[in-house]
mmCIF file of C-alpha atoms in Angstrom:
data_model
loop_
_atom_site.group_PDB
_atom_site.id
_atom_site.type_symbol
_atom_site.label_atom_id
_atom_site.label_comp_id
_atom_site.label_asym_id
_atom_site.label_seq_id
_atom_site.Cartn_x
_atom_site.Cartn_y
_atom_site.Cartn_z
ATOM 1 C CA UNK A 6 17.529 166.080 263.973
ATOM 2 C CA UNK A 7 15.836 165.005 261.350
ATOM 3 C CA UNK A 8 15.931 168.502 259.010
ATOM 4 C CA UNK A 9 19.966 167.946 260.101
ATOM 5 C CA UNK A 10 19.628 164.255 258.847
ATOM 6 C CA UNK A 11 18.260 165.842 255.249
ATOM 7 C CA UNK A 12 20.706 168.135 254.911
ATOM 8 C CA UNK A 13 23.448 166.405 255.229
ATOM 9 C CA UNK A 14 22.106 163.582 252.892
ATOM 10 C CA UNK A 15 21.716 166.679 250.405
ATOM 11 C CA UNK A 16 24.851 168.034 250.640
ATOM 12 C CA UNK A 17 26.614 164.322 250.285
ATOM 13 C CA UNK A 18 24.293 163.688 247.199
ATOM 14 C CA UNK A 19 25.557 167.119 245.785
ATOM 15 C CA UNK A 20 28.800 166.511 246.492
ATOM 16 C CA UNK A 21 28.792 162.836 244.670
ATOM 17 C CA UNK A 22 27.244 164.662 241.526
ATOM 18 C CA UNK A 23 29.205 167.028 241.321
ATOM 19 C CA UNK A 24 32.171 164.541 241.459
ATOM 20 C CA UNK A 25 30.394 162.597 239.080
ATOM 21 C CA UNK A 26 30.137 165.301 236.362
ATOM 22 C CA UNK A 27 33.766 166.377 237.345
ATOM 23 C CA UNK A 28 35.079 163.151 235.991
ATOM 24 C CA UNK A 29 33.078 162.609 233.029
ATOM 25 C CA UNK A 30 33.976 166.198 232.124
ATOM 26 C CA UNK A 31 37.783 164.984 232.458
ATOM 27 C CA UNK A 32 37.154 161.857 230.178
ATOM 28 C CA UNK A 33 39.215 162.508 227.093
ATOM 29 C CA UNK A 34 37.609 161.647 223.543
ATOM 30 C CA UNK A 35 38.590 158.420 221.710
ATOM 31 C CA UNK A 36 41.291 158.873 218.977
ATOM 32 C CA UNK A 37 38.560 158.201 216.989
ATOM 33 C CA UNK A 38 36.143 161.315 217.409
ATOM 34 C CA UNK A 39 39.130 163.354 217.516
ATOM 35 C CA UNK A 40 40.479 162.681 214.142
ATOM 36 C CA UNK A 41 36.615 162.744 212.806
ATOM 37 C CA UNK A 42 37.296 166.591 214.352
ATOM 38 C CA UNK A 43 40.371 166.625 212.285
ATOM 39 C CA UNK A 44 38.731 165.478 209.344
ATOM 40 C CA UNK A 45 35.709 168.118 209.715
ATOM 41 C CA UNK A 46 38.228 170.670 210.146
ATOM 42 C CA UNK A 47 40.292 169.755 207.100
ATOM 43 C CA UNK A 48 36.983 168.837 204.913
ATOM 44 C CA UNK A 49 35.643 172.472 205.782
ATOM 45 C CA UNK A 50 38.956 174.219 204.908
ATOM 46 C CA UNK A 51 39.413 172.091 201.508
ATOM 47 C CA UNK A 52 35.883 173.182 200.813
ATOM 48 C CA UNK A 53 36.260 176.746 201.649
ATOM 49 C CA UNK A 54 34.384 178.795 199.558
ATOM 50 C CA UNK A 55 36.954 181.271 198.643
ATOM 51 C CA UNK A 56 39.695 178.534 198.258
ATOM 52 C CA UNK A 57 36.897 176.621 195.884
ATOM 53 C CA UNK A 58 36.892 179.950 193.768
ATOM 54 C CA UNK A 59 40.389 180.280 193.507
ATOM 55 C CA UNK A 60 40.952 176.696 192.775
ATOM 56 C CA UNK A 61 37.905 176.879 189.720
ATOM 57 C CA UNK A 62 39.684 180.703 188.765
ATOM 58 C CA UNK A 63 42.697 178.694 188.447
ATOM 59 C CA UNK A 64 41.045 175.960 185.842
ATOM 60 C CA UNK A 65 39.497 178.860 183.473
ATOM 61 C CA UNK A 66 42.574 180.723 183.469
ATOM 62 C CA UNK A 67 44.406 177.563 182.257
ATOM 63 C CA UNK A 68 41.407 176.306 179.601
ATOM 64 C CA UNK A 69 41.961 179.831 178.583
ATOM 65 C CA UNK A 70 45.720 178.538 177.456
ATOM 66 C CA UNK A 71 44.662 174.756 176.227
ATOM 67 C CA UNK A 72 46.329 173.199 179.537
ATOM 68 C CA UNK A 73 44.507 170.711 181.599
ATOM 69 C CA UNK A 74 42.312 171.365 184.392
ATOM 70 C CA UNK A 75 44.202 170.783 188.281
ATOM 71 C CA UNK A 76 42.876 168.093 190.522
ATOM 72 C CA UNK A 77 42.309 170.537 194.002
ATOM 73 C CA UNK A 78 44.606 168.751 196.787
ATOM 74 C CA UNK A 79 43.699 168.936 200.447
ATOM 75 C CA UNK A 80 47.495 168.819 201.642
ATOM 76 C CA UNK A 81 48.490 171.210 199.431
ATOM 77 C CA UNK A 82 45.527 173.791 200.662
ATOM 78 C CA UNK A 83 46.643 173.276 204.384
ATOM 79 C CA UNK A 84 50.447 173.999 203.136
ATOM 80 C CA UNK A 85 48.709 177.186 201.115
ATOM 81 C CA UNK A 86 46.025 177.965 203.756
ATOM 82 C CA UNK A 87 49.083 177.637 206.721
ATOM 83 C CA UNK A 88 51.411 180.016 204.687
ATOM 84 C CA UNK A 89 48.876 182.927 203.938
ATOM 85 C CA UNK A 90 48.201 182.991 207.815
ATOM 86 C CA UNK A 91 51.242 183.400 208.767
ATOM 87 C CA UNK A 92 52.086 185.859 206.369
ATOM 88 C CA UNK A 93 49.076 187.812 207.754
ATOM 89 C CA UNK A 94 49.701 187.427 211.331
ATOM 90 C CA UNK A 95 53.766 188.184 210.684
ATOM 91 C CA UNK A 96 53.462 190.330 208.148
ATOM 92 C CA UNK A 97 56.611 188.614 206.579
ATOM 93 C CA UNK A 98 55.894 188.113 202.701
ATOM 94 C CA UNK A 99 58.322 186.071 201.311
ATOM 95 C CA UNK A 100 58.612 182.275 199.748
ATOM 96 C CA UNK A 101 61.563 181.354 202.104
ATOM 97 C CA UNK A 102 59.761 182.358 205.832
ATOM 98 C CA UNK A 103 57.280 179.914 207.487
ATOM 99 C CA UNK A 104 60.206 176.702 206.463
ATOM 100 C CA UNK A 105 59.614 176.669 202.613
ATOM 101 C CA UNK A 106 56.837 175.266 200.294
ATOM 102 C CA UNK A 107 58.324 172.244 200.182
ATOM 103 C CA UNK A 108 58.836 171.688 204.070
ATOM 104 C CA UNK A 109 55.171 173.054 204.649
ATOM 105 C CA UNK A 110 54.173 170.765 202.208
ATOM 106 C CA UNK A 111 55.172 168.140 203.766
ATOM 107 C CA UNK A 112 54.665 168.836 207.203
ATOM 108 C CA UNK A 113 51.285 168.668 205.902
ATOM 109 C CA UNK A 114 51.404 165.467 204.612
ATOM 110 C CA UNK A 115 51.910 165.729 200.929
ATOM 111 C CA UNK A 116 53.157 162.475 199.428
ATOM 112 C CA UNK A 117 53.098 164.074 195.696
ATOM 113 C CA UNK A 118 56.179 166.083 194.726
ATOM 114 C CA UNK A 119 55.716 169.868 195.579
ATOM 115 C CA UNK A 120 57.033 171.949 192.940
ATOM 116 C CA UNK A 121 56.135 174.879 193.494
ATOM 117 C CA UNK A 122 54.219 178.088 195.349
ATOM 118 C CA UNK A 123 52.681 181.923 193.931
ATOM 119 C CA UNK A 124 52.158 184.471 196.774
ATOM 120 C CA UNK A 125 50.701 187.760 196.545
ATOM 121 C CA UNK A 126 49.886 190.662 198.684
ATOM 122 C CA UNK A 127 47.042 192.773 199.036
ATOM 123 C CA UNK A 128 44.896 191.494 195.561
ATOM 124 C CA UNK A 129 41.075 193.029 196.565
ATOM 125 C CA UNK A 130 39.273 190.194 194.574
ATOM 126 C CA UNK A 131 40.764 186.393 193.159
ATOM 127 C CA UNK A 132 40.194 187.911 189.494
ATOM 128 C CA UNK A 133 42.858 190.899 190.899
ATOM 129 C CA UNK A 134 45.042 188.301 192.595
ATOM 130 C CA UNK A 135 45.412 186.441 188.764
ATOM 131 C CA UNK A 136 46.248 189.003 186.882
ATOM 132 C CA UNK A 137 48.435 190.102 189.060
ATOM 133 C CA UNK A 138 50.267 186.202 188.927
ATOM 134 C CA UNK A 139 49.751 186.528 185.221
ATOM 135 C CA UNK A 140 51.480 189.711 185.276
ATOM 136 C CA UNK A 141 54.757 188.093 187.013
ATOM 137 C CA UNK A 142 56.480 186.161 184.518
ATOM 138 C CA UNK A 143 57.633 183.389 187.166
ATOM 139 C CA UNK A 144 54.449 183.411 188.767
ATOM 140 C CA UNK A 145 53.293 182.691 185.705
ATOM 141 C CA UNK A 146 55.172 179.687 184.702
ATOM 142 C CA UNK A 147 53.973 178.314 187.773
ATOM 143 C CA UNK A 148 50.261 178.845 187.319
ATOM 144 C CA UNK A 149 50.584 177.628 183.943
ATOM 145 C CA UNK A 150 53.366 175.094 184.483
ATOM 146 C CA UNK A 151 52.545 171.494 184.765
ATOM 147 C CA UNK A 152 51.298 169.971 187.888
ATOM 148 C CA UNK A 153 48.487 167.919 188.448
ATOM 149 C CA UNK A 154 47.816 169.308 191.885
ATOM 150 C CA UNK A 155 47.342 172.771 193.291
ATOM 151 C CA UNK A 156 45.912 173.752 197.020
ATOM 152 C CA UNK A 157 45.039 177.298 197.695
ATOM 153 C CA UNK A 158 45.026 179.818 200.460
ATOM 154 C CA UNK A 159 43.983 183.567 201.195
ATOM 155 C CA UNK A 160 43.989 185.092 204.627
ATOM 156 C CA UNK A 161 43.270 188.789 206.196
ATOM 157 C CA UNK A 162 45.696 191.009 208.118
ATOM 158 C CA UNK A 163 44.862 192.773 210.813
ATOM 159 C CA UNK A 164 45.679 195.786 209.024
ATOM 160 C CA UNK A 165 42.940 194.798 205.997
ATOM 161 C CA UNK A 166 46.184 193.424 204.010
ATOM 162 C CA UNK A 167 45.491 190.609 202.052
ATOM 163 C CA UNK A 168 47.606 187.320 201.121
ATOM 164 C CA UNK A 169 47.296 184.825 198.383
ATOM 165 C CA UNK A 170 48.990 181.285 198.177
ATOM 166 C CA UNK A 171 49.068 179.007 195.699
ATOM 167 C CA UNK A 172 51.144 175.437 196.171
ATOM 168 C CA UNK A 173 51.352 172.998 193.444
ATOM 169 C CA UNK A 174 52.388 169.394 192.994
ATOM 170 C CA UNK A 175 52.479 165.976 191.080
#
């Protein structure tokens, strides 16, 4: 009686552990730690590497014409950074698809003024993916055009297809 005694005292501790670690597993995270997630997530996409490249491509390019240097802006990066992957996953290249720049822009949280976006498709390096907004006379403007703020974004198709965004604002 006594080895039934044990086991059932075994199986009723097991069964309050694993109760135990059911429930703390179910415990949702303060607001808190998630929006420190949030923040991680938007700190490590604003510091991308490749978006950092762009964004100091960006500032040479315009020393290069005597026009100030752009302050990089992490709403307009997750605007830039949302568009390129959904051009890559659709396959849709286009200004107009995904809502607009300006609606992405804000849907990211933007307070500036958006004023405007560069795409391009399928660049191999950033240095190709400038000269080829250099080469488009109202890609150009923008790139060279005014605004104080500029977030960028590059993503990878399936296919190996690449796409560039650039969004800019004041």
């Amino acid at each position: 009686m006594t080895e039934l005694k044990k086991a059932l005292s075994l199986t009723l501790l097991l069964t309050l552990a694993a109760t135990l670690v059911a429930d703390d597993a179910s415990v949702k995270p303060e607001a808190k730690e998630e929006k420190a997630d949030a923040e991680v997530k938007d700190e490590f996409l604003h510091n991308h590497p490749t978006l950092v490249k762009m964004w100091n491509h960006s500032n040479v390019v315009r020393g290069q014409y005597g026009l100030a240097s752009q302050k990089l802006n992490p709403e307009l990066t997750k605007a830039a950074q949302d568009h390129a992957w959904y051009m890559a996953k659709t396959g849709q290249f286009s200004h107009s698809v995904n809502g607009g720049f300006v609606a992405r822009a804000r849907r990211h949280h933007y307070k500036g003024s958006p004023s405007g976006e560069i795409i391009l498709w399928n660049a191999k390096s950033i240095d190709s993916c400038f000269q080829g907004w250099l080469n488009s006379p109202g890609h150009r403007a923008i790139l060279l055009g005014g605004a104080r703020e500029v977030g960028y974004g590059y993503a990878v198709a399936r296919d190996g297809s690449t796409y560039w965004v650039g969004v800019y604002g004041n």
